[in-house]
mmCIF file of C-alpha atoms and ligand atoms in Angstrom:
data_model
loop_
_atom_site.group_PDB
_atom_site.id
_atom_site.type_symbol
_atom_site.label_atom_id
_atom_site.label_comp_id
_atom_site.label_asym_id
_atom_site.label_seq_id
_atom_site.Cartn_x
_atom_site.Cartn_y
_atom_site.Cartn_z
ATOM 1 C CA UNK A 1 158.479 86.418 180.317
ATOM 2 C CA UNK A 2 161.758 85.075 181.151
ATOM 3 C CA UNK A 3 162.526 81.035 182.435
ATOM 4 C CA UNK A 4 163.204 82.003 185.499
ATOM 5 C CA UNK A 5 159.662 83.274 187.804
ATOM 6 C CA UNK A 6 161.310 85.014 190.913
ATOM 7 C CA UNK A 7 160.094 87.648 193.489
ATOM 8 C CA UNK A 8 160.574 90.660 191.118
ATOM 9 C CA UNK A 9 158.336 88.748 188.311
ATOM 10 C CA UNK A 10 155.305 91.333 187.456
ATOM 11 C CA UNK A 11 152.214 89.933 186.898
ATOM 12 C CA UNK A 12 149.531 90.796 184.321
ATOM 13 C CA UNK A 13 146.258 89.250 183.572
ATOM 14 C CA UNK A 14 142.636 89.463 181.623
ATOM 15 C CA UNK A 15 139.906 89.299 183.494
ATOM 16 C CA UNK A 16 136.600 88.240 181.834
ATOM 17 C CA UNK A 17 133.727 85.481 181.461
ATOM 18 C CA UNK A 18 134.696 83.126 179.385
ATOM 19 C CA UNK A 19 138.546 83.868 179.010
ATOM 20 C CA UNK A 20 139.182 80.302 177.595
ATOM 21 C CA UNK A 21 139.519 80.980 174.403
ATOM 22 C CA UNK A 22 141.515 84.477 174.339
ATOM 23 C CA UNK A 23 144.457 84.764 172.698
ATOM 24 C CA UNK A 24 145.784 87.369 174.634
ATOM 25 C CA UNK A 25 147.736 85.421 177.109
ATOM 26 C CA UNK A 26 149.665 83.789 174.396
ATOM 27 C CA UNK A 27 150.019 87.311 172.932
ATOM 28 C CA UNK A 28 151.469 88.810 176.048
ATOM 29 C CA UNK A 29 153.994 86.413 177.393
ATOM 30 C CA UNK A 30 155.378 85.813 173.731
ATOM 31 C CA UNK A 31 155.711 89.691 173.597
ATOM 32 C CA UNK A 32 157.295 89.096 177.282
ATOM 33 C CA UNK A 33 159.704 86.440 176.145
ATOM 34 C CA UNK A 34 160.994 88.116 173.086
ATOM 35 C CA UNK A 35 161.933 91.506 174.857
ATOM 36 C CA UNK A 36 163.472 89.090 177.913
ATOM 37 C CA UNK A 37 161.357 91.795 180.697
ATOM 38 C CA UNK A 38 160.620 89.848 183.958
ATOM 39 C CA UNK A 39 156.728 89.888 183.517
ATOM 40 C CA UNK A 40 153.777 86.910 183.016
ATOM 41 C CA UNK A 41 150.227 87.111 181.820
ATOM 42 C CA UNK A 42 147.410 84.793 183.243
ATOM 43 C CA UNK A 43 143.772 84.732 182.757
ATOM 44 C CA UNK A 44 141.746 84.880 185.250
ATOM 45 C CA UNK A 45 137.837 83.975 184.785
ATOM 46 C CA UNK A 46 135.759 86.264 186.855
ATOM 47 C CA UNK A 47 131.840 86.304 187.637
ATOM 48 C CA UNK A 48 130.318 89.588 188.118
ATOM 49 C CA UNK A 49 129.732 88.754 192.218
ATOM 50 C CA UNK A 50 133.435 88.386 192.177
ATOM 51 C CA UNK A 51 134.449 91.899 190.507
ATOM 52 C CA UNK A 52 135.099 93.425 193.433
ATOM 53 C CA UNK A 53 136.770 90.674 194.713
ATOM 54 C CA UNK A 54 139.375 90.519 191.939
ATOM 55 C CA UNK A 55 140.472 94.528 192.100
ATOM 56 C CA UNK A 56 141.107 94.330 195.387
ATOM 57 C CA UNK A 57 143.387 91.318 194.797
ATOM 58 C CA UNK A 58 145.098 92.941 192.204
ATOM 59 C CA UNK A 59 145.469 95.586 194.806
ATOM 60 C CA UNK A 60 147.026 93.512 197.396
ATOM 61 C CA UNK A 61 149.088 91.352 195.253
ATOM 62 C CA UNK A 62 150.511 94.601 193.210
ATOM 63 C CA UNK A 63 149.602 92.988 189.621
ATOM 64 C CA UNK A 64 150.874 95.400 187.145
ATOM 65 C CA UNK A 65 147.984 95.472 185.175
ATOM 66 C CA UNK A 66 144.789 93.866 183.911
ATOM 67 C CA UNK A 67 142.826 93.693 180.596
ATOM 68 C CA UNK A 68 139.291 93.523 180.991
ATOM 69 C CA UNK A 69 136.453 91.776 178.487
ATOM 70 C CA UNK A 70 133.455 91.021 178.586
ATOM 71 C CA UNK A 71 131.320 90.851 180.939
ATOM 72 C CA UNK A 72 132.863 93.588 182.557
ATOM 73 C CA UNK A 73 134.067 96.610 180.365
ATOM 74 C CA UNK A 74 131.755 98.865 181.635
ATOM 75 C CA UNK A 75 130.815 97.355 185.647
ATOM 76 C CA UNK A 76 135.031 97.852 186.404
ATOM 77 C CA UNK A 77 134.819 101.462 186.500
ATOM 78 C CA UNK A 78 133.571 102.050 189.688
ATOM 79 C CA UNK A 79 136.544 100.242 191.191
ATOM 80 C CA UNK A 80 139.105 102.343 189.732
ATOM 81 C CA UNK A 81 140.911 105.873 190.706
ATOM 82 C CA UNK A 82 141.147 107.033 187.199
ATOM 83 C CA UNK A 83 140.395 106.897 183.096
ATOM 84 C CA UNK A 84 141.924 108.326 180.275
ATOM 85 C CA UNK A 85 139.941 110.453 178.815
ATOM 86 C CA UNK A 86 138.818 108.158 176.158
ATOM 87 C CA UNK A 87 137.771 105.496 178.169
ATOM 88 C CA UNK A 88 135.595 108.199 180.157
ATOM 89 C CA UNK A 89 133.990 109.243 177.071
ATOM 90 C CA UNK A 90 133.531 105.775 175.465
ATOM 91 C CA UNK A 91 132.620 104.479 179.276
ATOM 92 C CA UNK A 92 134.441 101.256 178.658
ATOM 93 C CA UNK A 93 137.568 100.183 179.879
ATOM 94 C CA UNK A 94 139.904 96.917 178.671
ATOM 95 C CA UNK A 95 143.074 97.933 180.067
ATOM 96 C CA UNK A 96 144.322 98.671 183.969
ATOM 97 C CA UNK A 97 147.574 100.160 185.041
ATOM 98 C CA UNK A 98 148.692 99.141 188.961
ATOM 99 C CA UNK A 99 150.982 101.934 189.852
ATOM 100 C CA UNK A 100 151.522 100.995 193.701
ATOM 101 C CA UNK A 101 148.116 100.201 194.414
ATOM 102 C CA UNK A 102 146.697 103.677 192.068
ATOM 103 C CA UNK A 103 144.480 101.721 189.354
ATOM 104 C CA UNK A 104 144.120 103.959 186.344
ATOM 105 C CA UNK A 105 142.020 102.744 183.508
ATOM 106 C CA UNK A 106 141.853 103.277 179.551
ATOM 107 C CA UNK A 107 140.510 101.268 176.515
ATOM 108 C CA UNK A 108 142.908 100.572 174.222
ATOM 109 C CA UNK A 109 140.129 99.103 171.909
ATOM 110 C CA UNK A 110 139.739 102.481 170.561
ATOM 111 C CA UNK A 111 143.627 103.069 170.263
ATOM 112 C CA UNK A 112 143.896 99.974 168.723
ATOM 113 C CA UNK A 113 141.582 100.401 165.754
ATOM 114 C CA UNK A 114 142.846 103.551 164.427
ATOM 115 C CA UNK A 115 146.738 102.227 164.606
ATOM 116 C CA UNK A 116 144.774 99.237 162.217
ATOM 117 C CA UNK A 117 144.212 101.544 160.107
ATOM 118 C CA UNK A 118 147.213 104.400 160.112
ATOM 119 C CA UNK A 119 149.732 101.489 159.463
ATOM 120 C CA UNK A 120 147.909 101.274 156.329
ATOM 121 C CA UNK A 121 148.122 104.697 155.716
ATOM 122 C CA UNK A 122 144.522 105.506 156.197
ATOM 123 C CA UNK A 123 143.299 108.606 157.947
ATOM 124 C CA UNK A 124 140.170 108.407 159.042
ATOM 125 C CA UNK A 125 139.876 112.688 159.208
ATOM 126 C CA UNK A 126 137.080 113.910 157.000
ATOM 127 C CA UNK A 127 136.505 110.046 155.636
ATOM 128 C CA UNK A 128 132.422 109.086 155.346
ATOM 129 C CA UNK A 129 132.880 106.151 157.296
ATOM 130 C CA UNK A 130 130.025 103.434 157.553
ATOM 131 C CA UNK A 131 129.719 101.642 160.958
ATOM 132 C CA UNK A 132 127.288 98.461 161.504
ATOM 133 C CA UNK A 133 126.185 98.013 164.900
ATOM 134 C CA UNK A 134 125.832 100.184 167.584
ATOM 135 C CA UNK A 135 127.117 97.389 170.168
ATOM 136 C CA UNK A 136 130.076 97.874 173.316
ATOM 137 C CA UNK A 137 132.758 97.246 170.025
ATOM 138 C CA UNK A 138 130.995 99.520 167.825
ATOM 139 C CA UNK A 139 131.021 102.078 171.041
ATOM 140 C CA UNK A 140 135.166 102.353 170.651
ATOM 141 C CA UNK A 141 135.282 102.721 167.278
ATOM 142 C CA UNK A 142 132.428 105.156 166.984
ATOM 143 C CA UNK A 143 133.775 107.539 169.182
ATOM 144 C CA UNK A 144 137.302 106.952 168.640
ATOM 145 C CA UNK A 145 136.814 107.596 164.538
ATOM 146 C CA UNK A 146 134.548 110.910 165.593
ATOM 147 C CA UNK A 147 137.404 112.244 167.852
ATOM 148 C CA UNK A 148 139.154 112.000 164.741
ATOM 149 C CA UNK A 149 136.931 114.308 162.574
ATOM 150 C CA UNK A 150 135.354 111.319 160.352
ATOM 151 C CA UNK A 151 131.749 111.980 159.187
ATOM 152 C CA UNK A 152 129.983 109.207 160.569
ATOM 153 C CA UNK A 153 127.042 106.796 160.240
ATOM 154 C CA UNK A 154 125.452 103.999 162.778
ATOM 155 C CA UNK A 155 123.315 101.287 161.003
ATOM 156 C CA UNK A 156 121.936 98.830 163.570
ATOM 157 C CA UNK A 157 118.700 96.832 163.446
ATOM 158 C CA UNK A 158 115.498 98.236 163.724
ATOM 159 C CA UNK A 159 114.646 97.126 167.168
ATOM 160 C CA UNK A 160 117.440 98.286 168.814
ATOM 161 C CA UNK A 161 117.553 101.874 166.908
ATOM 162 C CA UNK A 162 117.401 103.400 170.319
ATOM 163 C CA UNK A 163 120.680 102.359 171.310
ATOM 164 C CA UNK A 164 122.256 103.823 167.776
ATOM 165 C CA UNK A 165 120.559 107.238 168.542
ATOM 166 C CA UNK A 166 121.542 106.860 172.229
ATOM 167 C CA UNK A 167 125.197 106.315 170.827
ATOM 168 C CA UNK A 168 125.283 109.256 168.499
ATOM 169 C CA UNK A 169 123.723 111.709 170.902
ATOM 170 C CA UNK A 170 126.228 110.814 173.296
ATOM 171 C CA UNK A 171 129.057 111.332 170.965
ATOM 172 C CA UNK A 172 128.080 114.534 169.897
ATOM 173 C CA UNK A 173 128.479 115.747 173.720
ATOM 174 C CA UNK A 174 131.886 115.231 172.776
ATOM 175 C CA UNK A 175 132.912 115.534 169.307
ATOM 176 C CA UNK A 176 131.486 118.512 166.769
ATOM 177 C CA UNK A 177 131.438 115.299 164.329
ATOM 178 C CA UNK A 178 128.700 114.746 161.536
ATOM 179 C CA UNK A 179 127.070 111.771 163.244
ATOM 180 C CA UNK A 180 123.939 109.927 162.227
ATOM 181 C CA UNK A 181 121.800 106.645 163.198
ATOM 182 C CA UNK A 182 119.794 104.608 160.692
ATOM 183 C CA UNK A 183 118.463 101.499 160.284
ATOM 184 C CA UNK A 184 119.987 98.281 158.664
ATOM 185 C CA UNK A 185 118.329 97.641 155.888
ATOM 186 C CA UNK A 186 119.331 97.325 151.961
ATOM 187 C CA UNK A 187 117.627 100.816 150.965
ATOM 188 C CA UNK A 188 119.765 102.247 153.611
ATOM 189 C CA UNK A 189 123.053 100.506 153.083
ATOM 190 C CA UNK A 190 122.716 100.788 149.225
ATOM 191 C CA UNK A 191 122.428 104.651 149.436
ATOM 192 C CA UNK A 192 125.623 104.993 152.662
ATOM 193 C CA UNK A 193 127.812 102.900 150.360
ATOM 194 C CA UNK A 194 127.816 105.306 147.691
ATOM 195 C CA UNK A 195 129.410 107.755 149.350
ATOM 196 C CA UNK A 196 131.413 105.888 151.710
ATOM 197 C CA UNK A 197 135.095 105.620 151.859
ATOM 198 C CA UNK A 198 135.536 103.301 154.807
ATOM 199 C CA UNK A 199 132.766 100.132 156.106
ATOM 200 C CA UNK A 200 133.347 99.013 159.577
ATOM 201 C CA UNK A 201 131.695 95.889 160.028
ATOM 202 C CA UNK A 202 130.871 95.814 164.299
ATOM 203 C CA UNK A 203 128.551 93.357 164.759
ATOM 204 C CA UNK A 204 129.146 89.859 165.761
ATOM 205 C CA UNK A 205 127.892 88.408 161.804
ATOM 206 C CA UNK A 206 130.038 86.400 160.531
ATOM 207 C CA UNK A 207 131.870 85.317 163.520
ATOM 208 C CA UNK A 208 133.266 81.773 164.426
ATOM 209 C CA UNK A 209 131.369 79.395 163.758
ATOM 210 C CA UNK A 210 128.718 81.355 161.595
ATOM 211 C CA UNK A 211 131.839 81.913 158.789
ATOM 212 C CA UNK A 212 129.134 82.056 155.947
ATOM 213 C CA UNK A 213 127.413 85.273 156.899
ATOM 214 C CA UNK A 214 127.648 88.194 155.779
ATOM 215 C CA UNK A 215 125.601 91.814 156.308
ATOM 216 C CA UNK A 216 126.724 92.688 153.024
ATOM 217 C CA UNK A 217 127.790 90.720 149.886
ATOM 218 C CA UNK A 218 130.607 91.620 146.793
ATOM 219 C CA UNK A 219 127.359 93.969 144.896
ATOM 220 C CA UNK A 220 127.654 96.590 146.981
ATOM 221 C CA UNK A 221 130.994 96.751 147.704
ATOM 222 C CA UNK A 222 133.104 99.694 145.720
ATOM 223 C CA UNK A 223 136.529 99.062 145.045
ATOM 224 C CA UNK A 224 137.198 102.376 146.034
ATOM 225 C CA UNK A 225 136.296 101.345 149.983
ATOM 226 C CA UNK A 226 138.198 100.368 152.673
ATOM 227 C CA UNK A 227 136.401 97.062 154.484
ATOM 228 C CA UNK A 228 137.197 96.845 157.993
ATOM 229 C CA UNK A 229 135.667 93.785 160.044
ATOM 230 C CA UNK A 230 136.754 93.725 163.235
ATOM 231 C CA UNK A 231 135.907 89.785 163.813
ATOM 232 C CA UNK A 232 139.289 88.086 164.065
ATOM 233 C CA UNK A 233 137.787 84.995 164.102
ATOM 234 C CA UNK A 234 138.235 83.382 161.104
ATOM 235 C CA UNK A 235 140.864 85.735 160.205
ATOM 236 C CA UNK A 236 139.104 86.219 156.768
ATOM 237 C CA UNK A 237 135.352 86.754 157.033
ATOM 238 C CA UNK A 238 133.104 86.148 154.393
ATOM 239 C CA UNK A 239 132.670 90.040 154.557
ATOM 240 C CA UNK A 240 136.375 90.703 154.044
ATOM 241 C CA UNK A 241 136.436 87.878 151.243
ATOM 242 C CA UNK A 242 133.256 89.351 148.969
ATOM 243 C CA UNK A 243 135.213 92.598 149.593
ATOM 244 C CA UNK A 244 138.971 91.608 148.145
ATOM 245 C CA UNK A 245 136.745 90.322 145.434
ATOM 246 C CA UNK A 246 135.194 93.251 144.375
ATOM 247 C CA UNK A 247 138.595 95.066 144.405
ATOM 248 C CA UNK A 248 138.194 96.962 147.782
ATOM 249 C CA UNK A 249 141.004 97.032 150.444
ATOM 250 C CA UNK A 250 140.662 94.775 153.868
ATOM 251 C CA UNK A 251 141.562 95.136 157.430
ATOM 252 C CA UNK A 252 140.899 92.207 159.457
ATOM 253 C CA UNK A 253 139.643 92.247 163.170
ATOM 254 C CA UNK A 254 143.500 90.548 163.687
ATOM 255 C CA UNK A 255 144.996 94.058 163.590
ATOM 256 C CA UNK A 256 142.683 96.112 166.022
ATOM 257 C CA UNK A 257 143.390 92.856 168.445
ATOM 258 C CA UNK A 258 146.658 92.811 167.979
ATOM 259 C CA UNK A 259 147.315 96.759 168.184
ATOM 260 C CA UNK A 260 144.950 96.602 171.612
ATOM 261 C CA UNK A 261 147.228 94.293 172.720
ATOM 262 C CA UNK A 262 150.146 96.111 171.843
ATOM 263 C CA UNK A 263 149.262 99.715 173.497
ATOM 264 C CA UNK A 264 148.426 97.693 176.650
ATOM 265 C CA UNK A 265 151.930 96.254 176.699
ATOM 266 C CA UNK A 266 153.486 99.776 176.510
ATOM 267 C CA UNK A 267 150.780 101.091 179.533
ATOM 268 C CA UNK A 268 152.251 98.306 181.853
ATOM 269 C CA UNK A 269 155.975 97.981 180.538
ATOM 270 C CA UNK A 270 156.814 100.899 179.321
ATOM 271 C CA UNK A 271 158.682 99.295 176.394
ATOM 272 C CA UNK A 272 157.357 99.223 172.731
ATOM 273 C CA UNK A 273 155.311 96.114 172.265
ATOM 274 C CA UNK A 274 157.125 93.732 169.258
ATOM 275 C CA UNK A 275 154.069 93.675 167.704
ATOM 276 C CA UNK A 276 154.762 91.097 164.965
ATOM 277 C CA UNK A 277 155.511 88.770 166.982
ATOM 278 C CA UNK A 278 152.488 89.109 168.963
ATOM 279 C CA UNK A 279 150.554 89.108 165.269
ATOM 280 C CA UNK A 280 152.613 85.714 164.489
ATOM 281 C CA UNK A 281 151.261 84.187 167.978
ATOM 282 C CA UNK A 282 147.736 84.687 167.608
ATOM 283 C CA UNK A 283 147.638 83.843 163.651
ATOM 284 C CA UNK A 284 149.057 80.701 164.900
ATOM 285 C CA UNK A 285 146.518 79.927 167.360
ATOM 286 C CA UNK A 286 143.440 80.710 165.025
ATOM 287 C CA UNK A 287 145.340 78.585 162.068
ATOM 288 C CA UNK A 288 145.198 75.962 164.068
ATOM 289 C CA UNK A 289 141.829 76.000 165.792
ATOM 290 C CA UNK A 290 139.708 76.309 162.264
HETATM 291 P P1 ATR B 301 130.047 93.637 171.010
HETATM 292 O O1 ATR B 301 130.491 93.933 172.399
HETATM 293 O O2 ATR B 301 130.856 92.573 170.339
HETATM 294 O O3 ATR B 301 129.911 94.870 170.187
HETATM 295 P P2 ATR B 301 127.199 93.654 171.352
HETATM 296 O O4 ATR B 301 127.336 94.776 172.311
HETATM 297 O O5 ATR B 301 126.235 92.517 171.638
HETATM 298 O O6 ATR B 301 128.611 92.946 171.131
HETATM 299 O O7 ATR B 301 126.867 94.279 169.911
HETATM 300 C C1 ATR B 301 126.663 93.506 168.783
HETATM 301 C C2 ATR B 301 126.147 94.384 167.639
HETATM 302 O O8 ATR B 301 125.950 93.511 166.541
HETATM 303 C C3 ATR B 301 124.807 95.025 167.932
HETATM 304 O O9 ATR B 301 124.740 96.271 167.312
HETATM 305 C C4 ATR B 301 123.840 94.050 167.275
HETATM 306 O O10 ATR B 301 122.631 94.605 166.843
HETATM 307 P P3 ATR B 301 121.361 94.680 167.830
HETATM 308 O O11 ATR B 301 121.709 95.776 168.775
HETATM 309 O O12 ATR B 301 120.242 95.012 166.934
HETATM 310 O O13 ATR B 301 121.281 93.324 168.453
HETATM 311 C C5 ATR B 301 124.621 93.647 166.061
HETATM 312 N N1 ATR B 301 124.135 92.390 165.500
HETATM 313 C C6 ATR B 301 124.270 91.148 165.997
HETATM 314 N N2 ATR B 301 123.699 90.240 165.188
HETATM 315 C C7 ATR B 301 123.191 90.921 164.132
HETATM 316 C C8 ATR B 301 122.497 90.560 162.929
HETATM 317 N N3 ATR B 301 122.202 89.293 162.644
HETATM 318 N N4 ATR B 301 122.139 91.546 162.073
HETATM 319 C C9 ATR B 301 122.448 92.824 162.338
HETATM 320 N N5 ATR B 301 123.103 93.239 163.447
HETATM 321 C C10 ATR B 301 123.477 92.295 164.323
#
C-alpha cells in the first residue's frame, strides 16, 4: 500500500461473517507497504443473502482479489469460472484471483500448512501423521498432507464419525494414501501416538478464550513428535505448551496463517510476499489483544 490511493490503486479484500477480528487486513497492507506496490486490503462483512451480491461487485469494480472465510468457503464456488485443482478436491476455497473480470479460485489453507512445516524442514511424505477433527480446517490439511504421500489418521468425536469417514472416503478418490477414521477417545489416541511422527491438532479446543484446554496433555506426548496446532489464537496453546514440555517440537497455527496469507499475496501480485513482516504484524496484534 503506498500514501498515495489513486486510480491505478488495486484493491483486495476478505470476505466473511464476522471479519472483525481478522488479522489479515493488517497482514496485507503491511506486506503492501513494505514492497511500495500500489494495492489496499479491506474487509468486507458479508451475509450469505449477499454472496452473490459481493462477486458481482468485485466483478464490476475489477478488485484484484478476495480471501474468503467463513461462512462462505464452500457456498463461493458456484460463483466462480475456475479452481485449482486443490481447491476442487478439498471443495473449499479462501483465495480469488480477478483477472479482468475471470474469477479463478484456490485455497491457500492447504498451501499454507505444508510451507509451516517445510520451513522447518519437515516432510510430511511417508510421516504417520495424527489429525484431530474432521472439520472445514481439518478438510485442507487432510487432503493436502495425503497428496503428499503421509499415512494418515482422522480422530473426531463419536457423534460426528460420519463426517471423518465421509472425509477419508473422499480423499481416497484422490490420493492412493493410507487413510483412516476413528474415534476420539484416550484408547484410541494412546495407541495413534505411538507410532506417530506428526499431531495436527484441527479442532477449535483450546482456542481464544478457552486457553486452558487441551485434547491431549504432556503424558502422551513423545518427544520424538512434531505438535502442530493450527489455533493462532493465543499464539501458544496449552496443547503446544504440554508439548515443548515433554521435549516434542511445535508449530503454531501463526505459521499456516501467515504462509496462507503469503501464497495469496503472490496469486494477486505476483511478487513474493515479505513474509516476516507479515508474521511481525499479526504477532503484534495478538500480543496486544491477550
Ligand atoms: P473449522 O472450520 O475451524 O475446522 P469446524 O468445521 O466446526 O471448524 O470443525 C471443528 C472440528 O473440531 C470438528 O471436527 C469438531 O468435532 P465435531 O465434528 O465432533 O463437532 C472438533 N471439535 C470441536 N470441539 C471439540 C471438542 N470439545 N472435542 C473434540 N473435538 C472438537
Amino acid at each position: 500500500m503506498i500514501s498515495e490511493i489513486s486510480a491505478g490503486t488495486r484493491i483486495c479484500g476478505l470476505i466473511g461473517n464476522p471479519v472483525e477480528h481478522s488479522l489479515s487486513p493488517a497482514m496485507h497492507n503491511a506486506a503492501f507497504r513494505k514492497t511500495g506496490l500500489d494495492y489496499m486490503y479491506l474487509p468486507f462483512k458479508v451475509t450469505e443473502n449477499n454472496l452473490s451480491g459481493a462477486i458481482h461487485g468485485v466483478r464490476s469494480l475489477n478488485f484484484k482479489g478476495l480471501n474468503v472465510t467463513i461462512p462462505h468457503k464452500v457456498a463461493i464456488i458456484p460463483f466462480l469460472d475456475e479452481l485449482e485443482p486443490m481447491a476442487e478436491k478439498i471443495g473449499a476455497v479462501n483465495t480469488i484471483v480477478n483477472d479482468n473480470g475471470y474469477l479463478k479460485g484456490y485455497n491457500t489453507d492447504a498451501g499454507g500448512f505444508i510451507r509451516s512445516l517445510t520451513e522447518k524442514g519437515i516432510d510430511p511424505g511417508g510421516k504417520n501423521i495424527v489429525i484431530l477433527g474432521a472439520g472445514g480446517a481439518s478438510r485442507a490439511v487432510s487432503f493436502t498432507l495425503a497428496e503428499q504421500g503421509a499415512d494418515i489418521v482422522i480422530l473426531n468425536r463419536r457423534q460426528e464419525m460420519s463426517w471423518a469417514e465421509e472425509l477419508t472416503q473422499n480423499i481416497l478418490r484422490f490420493f492412493k494414501s493410507s487413510i483412516k477414521a476413528k474415534e476420539l477417545n484416550d484408547a484410541n489416541l494412546k495407541s495413534v501416538l505411538k507410532s506417530a511422527d506428526i499431531l495436527v491438532n484441527a479442532t477449535s479446543v483450546g482456542m481464544s478464550p478457552n486457553i486452558d484446554q487441551t485434547l491431549i496433555t504432556g503424558k502422551l506426548i513423545r518427544p520424538q513428535i512434531v505438535v502442530f496446532d493450527i489455533i493462532y489464537n493465543p499464539i501458544k496453546t496449552r496443547l503446544l505448551a504440554e508439548a515443548e514440555k515433554a521435549g516434542a517440537r511445535t508449530i503454531g497455527g501463526l505459521n499456516m496463517l501467515v504462509w496462507q496469507g503469503a501464497l495469496s499475496f503472490k496469486l494477486w501480485t505476483g511478487v513474493e510476499a515479505p513474509v516476516d513482516i507479515m508474521k511481525k504484524e499479526a504477532v503484534n496484534i495478538l500480543s496486544k489483544t491477550v
